[in-house]
Tab-separated table of C-alpha atoms in Angstrom:
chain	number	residue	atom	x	y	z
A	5	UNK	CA	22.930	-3.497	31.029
A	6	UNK	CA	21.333	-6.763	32.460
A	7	UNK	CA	17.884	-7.748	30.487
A	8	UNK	CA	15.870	-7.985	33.550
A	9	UNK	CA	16.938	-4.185	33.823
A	10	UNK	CA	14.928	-3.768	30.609
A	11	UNK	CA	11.784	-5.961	30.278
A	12	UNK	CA	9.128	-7.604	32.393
A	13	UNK	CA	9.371	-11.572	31.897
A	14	UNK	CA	6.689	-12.291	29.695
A	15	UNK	CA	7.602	-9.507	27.187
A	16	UNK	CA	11.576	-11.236	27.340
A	17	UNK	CA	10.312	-14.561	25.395
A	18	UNK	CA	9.232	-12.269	21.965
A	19	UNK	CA	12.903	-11.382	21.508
A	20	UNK	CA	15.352	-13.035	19.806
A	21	UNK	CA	18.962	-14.496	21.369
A	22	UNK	CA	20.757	-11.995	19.582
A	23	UNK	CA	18.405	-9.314	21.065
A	24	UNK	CA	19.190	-10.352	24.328
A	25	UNK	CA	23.613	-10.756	23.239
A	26	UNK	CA	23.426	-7.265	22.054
A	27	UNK	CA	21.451	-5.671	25.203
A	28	UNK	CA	23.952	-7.319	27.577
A	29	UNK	CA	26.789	-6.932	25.496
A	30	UNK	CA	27.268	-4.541	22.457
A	31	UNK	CA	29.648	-4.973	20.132
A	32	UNK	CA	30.255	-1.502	18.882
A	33	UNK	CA	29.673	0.510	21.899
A	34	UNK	CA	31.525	3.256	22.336
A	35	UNK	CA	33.033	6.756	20.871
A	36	UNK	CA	35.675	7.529	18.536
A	37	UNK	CA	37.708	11.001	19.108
A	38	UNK	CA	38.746	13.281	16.970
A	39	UNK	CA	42.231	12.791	17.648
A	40	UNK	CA	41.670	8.810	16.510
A	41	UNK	CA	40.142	10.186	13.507
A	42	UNK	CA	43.031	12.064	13.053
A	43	UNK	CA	45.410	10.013	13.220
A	44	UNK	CA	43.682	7.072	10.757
A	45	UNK	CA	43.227	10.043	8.386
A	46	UNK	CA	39.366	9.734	8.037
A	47	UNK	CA	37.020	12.451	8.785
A	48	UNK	CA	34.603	11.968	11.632
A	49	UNK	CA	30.808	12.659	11.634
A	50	UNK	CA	29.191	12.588	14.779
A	51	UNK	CA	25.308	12.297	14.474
A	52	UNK	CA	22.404	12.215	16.898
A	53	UNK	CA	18.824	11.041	16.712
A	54	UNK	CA	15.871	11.229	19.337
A	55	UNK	CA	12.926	9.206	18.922
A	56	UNK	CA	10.020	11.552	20.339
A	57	UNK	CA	7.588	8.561	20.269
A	58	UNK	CA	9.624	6.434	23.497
A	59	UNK	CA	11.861	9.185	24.485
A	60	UNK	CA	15.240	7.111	23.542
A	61	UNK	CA	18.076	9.100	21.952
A	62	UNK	CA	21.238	7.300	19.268
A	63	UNK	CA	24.561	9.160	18.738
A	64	UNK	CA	26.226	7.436	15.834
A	65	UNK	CA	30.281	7.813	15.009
A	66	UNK	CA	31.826	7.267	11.587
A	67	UNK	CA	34.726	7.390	10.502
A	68	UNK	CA	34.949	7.769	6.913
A	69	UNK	CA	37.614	7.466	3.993
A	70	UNK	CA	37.397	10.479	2.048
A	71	UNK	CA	39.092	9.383	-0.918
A	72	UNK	CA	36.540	6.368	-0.754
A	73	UNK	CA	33.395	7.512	0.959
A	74	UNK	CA	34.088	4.443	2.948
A	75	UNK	CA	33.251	4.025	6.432
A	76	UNK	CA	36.301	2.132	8.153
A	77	UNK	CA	35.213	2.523	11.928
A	78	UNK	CA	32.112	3.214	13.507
A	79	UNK	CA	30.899	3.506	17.501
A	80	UNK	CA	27.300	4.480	19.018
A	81	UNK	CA	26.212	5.219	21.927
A	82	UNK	CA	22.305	4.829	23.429
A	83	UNK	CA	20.200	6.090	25.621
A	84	UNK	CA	16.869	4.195	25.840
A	85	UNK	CA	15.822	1.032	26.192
A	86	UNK	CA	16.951	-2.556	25.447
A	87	UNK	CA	15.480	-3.064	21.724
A	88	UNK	CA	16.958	0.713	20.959
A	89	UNK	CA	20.453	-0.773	22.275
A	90	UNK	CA	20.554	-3.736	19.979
A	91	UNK	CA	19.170	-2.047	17.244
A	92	UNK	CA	22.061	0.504	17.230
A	93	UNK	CA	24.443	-1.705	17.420
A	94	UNK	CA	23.449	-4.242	14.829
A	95	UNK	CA	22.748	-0.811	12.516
A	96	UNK	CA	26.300	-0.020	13.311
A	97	UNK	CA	27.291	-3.039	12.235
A	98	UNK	CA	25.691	-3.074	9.062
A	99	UNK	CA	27.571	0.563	8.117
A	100	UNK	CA	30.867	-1.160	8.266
A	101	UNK	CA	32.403	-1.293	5.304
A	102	UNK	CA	29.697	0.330	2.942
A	103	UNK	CA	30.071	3.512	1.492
A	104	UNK	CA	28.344	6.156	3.131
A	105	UNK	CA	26.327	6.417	-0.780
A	106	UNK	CA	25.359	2.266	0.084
A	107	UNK	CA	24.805	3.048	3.994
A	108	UNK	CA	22.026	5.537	3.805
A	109	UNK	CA	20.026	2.620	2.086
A	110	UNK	CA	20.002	0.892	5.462
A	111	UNK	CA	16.535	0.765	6.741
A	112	UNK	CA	15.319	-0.443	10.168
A	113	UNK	CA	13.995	-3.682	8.842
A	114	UNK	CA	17.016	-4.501	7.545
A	115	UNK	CA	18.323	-4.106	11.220
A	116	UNK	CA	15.628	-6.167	12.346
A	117	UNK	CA	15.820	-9.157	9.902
A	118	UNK	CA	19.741	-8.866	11.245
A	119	UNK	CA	18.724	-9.622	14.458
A	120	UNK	CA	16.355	-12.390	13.695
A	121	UNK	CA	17.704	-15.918	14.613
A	122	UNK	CA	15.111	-17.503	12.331
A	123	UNK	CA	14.314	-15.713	9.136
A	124	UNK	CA	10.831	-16.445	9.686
A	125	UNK	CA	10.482	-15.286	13.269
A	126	UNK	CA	10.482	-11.434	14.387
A	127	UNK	CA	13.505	-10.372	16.528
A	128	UNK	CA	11.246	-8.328	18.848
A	129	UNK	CA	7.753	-7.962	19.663
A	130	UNK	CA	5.804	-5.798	17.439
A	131	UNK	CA	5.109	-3.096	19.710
A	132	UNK	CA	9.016	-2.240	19.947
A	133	UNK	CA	9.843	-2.134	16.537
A	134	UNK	CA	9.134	0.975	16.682
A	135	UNK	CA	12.486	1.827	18.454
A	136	UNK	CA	14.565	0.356	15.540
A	137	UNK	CA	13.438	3.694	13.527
A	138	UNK	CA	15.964	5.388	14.918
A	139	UNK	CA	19.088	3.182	13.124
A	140	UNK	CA	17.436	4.622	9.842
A	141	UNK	CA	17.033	8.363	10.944
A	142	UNK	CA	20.468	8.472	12.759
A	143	UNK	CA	22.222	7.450	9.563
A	144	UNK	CA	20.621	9.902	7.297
A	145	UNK	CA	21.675	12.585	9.660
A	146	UNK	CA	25.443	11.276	9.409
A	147	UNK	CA	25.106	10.738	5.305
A	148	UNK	CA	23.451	14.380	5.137
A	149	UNK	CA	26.816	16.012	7.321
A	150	UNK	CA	29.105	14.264	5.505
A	151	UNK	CA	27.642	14.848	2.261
A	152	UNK	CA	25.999	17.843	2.563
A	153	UNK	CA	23.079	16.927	2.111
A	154	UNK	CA	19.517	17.473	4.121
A	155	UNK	CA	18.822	14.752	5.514
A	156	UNK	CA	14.978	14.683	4.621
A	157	UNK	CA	16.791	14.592	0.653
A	158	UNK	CA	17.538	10.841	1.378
A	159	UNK	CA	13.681	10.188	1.443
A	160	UNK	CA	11.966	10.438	-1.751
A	161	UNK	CA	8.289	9.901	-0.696
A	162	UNK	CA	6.097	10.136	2.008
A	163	UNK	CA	6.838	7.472	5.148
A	164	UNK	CA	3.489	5.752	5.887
A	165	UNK	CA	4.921	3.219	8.130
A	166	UNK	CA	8.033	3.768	10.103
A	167	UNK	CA	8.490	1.109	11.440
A	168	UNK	CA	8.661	-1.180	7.972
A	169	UNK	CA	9.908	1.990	6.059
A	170	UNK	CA	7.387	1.700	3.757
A	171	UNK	CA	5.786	4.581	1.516
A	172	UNK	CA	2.699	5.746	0.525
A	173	UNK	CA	3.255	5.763	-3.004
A	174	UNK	CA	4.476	2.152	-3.017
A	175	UNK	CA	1.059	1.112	-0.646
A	176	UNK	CA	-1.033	2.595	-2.780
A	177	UNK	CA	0.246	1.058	-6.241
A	178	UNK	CA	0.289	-2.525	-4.217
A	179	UNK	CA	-3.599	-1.673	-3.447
A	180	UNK	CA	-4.436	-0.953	-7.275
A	181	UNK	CA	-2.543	-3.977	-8.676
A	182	UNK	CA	-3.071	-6.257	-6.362
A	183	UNK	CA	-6.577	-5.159	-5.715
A	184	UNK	CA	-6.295	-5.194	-2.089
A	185	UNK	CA	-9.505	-4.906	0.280
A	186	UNK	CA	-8.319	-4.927	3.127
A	187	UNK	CA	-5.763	-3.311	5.732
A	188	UNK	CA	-4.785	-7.278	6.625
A	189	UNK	CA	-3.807	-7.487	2.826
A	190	UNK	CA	-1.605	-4.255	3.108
A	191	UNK	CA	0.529	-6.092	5.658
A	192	UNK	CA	0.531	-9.035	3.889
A	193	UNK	CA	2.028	-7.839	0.551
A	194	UNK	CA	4.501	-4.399	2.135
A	195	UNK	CA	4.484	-5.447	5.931
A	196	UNK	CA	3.320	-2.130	6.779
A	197	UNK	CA	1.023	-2.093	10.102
A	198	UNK	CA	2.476	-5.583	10.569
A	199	UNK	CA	4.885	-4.189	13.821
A	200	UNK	CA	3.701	-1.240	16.218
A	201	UNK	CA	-0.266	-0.750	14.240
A	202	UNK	CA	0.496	2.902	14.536
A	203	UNK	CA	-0.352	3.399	10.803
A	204	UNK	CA	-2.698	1.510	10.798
A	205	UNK	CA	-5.860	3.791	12.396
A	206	UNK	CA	-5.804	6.767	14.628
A	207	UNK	CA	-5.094	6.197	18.641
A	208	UNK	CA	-2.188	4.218	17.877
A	209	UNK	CA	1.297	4.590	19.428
A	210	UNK	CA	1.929	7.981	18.389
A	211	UNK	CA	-0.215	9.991	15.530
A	212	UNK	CA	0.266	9.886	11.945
A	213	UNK	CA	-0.743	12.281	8.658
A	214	UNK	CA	-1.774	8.968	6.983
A	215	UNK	CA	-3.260	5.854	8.544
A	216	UNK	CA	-3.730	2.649	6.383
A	217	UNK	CA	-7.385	2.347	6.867
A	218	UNK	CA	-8.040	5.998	5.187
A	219	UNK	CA	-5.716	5.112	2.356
A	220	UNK	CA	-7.195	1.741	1.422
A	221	UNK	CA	-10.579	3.818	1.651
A	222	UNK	CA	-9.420	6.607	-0.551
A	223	UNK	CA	-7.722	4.818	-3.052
A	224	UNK	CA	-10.789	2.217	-3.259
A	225	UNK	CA	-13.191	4.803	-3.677
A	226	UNK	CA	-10.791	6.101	-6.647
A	227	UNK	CA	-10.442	2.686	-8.183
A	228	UNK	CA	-14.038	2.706	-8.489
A	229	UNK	CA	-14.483	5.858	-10.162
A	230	UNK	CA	-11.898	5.121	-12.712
A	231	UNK	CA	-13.516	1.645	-13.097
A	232	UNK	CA	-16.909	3.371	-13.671
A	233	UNK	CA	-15.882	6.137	-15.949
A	234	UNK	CA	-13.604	3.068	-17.988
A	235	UNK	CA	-16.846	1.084	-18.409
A	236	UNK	CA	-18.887	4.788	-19.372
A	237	UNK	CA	-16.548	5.066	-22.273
A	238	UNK	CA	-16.426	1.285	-23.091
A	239	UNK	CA	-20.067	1.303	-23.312
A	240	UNK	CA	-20.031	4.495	-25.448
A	241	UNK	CA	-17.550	3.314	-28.156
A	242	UNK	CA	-19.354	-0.753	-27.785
A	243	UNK	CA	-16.680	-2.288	-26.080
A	244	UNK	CA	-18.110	-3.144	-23.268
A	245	UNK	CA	-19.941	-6.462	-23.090
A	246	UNK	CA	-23.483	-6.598	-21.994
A	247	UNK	CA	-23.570	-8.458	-18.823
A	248	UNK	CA	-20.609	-6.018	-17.346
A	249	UNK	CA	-22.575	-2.766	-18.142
A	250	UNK	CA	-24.191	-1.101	-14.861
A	251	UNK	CA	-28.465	-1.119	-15.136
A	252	UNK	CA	-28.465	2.278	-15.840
A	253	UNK	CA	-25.797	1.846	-18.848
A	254	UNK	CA	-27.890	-1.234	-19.654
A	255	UNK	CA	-30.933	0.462	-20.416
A	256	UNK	CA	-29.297	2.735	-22.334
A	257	UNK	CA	-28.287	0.439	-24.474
A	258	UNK	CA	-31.643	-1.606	-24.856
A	259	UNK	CA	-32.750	1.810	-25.794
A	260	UNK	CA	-30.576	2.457	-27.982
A	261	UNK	CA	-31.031	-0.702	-29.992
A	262	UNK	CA	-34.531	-0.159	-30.158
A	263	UNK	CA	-33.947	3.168	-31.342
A	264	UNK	CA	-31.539	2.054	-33.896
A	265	UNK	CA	-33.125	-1.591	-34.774
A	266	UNK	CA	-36.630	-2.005	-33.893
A	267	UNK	CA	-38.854	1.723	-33.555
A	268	UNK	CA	-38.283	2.480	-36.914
A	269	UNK	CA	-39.603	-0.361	-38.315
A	270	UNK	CA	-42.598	-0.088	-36.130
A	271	UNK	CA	-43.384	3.081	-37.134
A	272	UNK	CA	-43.454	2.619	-40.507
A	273	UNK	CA	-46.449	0.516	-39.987
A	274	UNK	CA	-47.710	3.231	-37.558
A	275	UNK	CA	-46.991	1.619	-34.558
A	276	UNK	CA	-44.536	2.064	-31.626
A	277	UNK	CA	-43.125	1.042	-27.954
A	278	UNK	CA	-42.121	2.293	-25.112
A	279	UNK	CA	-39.881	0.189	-22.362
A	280	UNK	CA	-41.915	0.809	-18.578
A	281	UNK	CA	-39.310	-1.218	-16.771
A	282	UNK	CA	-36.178	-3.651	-16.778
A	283	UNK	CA	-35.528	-6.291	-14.068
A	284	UNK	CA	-32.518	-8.985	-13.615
A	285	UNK	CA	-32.804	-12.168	-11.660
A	286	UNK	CA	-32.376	-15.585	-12.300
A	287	UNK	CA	-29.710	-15.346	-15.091
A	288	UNK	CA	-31.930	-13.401	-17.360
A	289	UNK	CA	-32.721	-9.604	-18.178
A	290	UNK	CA	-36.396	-9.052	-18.865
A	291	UNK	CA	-37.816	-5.829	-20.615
A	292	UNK	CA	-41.066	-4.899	-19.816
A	293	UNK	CA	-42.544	-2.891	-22.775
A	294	UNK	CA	-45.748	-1.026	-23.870
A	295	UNK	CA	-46.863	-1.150	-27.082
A	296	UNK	CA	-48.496	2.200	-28.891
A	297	UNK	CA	-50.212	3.312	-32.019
A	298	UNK	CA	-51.073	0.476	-34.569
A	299	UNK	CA	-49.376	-2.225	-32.319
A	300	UNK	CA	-51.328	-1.968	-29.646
A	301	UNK	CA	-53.769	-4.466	-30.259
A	302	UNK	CA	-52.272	-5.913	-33.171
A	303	UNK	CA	-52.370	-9.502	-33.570
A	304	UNK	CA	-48.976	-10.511	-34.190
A	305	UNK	CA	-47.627	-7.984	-31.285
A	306	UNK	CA	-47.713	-10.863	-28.387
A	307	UNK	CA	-46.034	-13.310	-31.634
A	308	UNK	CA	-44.326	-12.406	-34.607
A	309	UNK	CA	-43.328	-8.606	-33.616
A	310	UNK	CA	-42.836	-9.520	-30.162
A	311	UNK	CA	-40.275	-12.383	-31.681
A	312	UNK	CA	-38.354	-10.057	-33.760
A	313	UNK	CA	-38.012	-7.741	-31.088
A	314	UNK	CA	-36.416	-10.152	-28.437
A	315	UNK	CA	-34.273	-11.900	-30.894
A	316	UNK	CA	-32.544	-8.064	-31.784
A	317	UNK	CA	-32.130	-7.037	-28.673
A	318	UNK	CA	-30.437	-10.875	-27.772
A	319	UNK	CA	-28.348	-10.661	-31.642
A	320	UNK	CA	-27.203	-7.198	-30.200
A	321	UNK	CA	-26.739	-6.968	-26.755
A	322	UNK	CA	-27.412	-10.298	-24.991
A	323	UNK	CA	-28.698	-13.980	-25.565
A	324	UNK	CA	-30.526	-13.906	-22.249
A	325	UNK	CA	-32.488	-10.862	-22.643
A	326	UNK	CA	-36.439	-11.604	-22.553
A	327	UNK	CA	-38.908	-9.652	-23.682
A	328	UNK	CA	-42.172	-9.222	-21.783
A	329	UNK	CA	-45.137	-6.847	-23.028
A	330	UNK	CA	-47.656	-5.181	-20.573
């Protein structure tokens, strides 16, 4: 099948030369019988695969070893475009020899790296990559006849992106150690959303359960409430330093110093405060407080009082803390 059969000229410069060898001429093309099978003693599986999304189709043959779980031979035949054609035939080629146990660990990035004739440089545009899925479904429908198996037991988690074969639980622990803010990131650190952007929001190439954009949101969102209730428990047991501590966790613990520190020795003269407001800005955190009873009015409330107040809450809590009566 000639390449100007398959793609418009423009489009033909994002594949690779092997791309283009294995469109025009597949290696592994082809069927093998029963009756070969037979007479090689292996036992053939015959497995097909349709890829809804483009409307190509992949029959894989192997021929497998049973005393080995080897697969000695192996043919496919395509029906689809180009990038499905080479695809096939480079995941063909990449079954020879393994063990169907090894073989079912293929995955369509594998095929595509294969294809690559510079590791750095994709093999075909990202749009197509898409049709590479199929090498990976096709050969979990062979591993699952001959080893009795469902196929859909091969896959452990959830399938985010197809075309990178990349899962959600793996996205979602890259997001949380990594810290990741953005979908950009995702790609950067699994690939996924790198090739066809289905995953990545809804009105892609096809529609998805799970879309990048709503993950990274949902699993921020629970980052931050797992931060929050980590500080909420740091700040109950004093672990948390000062300056970390949300405003509202801050003023509880001014308060609570005062309670602990400074009101009781205020009202054992009769006197006492109460705090009206707290403000940040400028690199310090100034409490705004109201004196009551005996201090109010009391000389040494705007010196000596005032002095010993600030310098608790700073010994306690924070050296930039400033205390400002009203």
């Amino acid at each position: 099948m000639a390449k100007n059969n398959l793609l418009g000229g423009a489009l033909w410069d994002a594949y690779s030369k092997e791309v283009s060898r294995r469109m025009d001429n597949p290696t592994h093309l082809g069927v093998i019988t029963q009756e070969e099978a037979q007479a090689k003693g292996g036992k053939l599986i015959i497995a097909d695969y349709g890829a809804e999304a483009c409307g190509d189709a992949v029959r894989l043959y192997w021929l497998v070893d049973p005393k080995t779980d080897v697969i000695v031979d192996a043919k496919f035949k395509s029906f689809g475009c180009g990038t499905a054609i080479a695809s096939s035939d480079m995941m063909v080629e990449l079954c020879l020899g393994k063990r169907v146990q090894d073989a079912v660990k293929i995955t369509n990035l594998d095929v595509e790296h294969s294809l690559r004739d510079h590791p750095d440089v994709p093999a075909v545009p990202g749009q197509k990559m898409h049709c590479s899925v199929m090498a990976y479904d096709v050969i979990k429908q062979a591993a699952g006849q001959y080893l009795g198996k469902n196929p859909e037991d091969f896959e452990s988690e959830i399938i985010v992106c197809e075309c990178a074969r990349v899962s959600l639980g793996t996205i979602k622990e890259v997001i949380k150690l990594n810290d990741l803010k953005s979908v950009e990131e995702i790609t950067q650190y699994t690939k996924a959303g790198g090739f066809c952007k289905s995953c990545v929001k809804p009105g892609g190439h096809e529609a998805r359960e799970h879309y990048l954009v709503d993950i990274l949101r949902d699993v921020r969102t629970e980052m931050q409430a797992e931060a929050l209730k980590e500080n909420a428990q740091k700040s109950l047991s004093g672990d948390l330093a000062f300056v970390d501590m949300t405003m509202v966790q801050k003023v509880k613990a001014i308060d609570h110093t005062i309670d602990l520190h400074i009101r009781p020795m205020l009202m054992m003269d009769g006197g006492n405060l109460e705090i009206l407001d707290i403000k940040e800005g400028g690199g310090f955190v100034d409490v705004y407080i109201r004196y009551m009873g005996a201090c109010d009015g009391c000389a040494s409330a705007a010196t000596g009082t005032l002095y010993a107040i600030e310098g608790v809450l700073q010994e306690h809590l924070d050296e930039h803390i400033r205390v400002l009566p009203i």
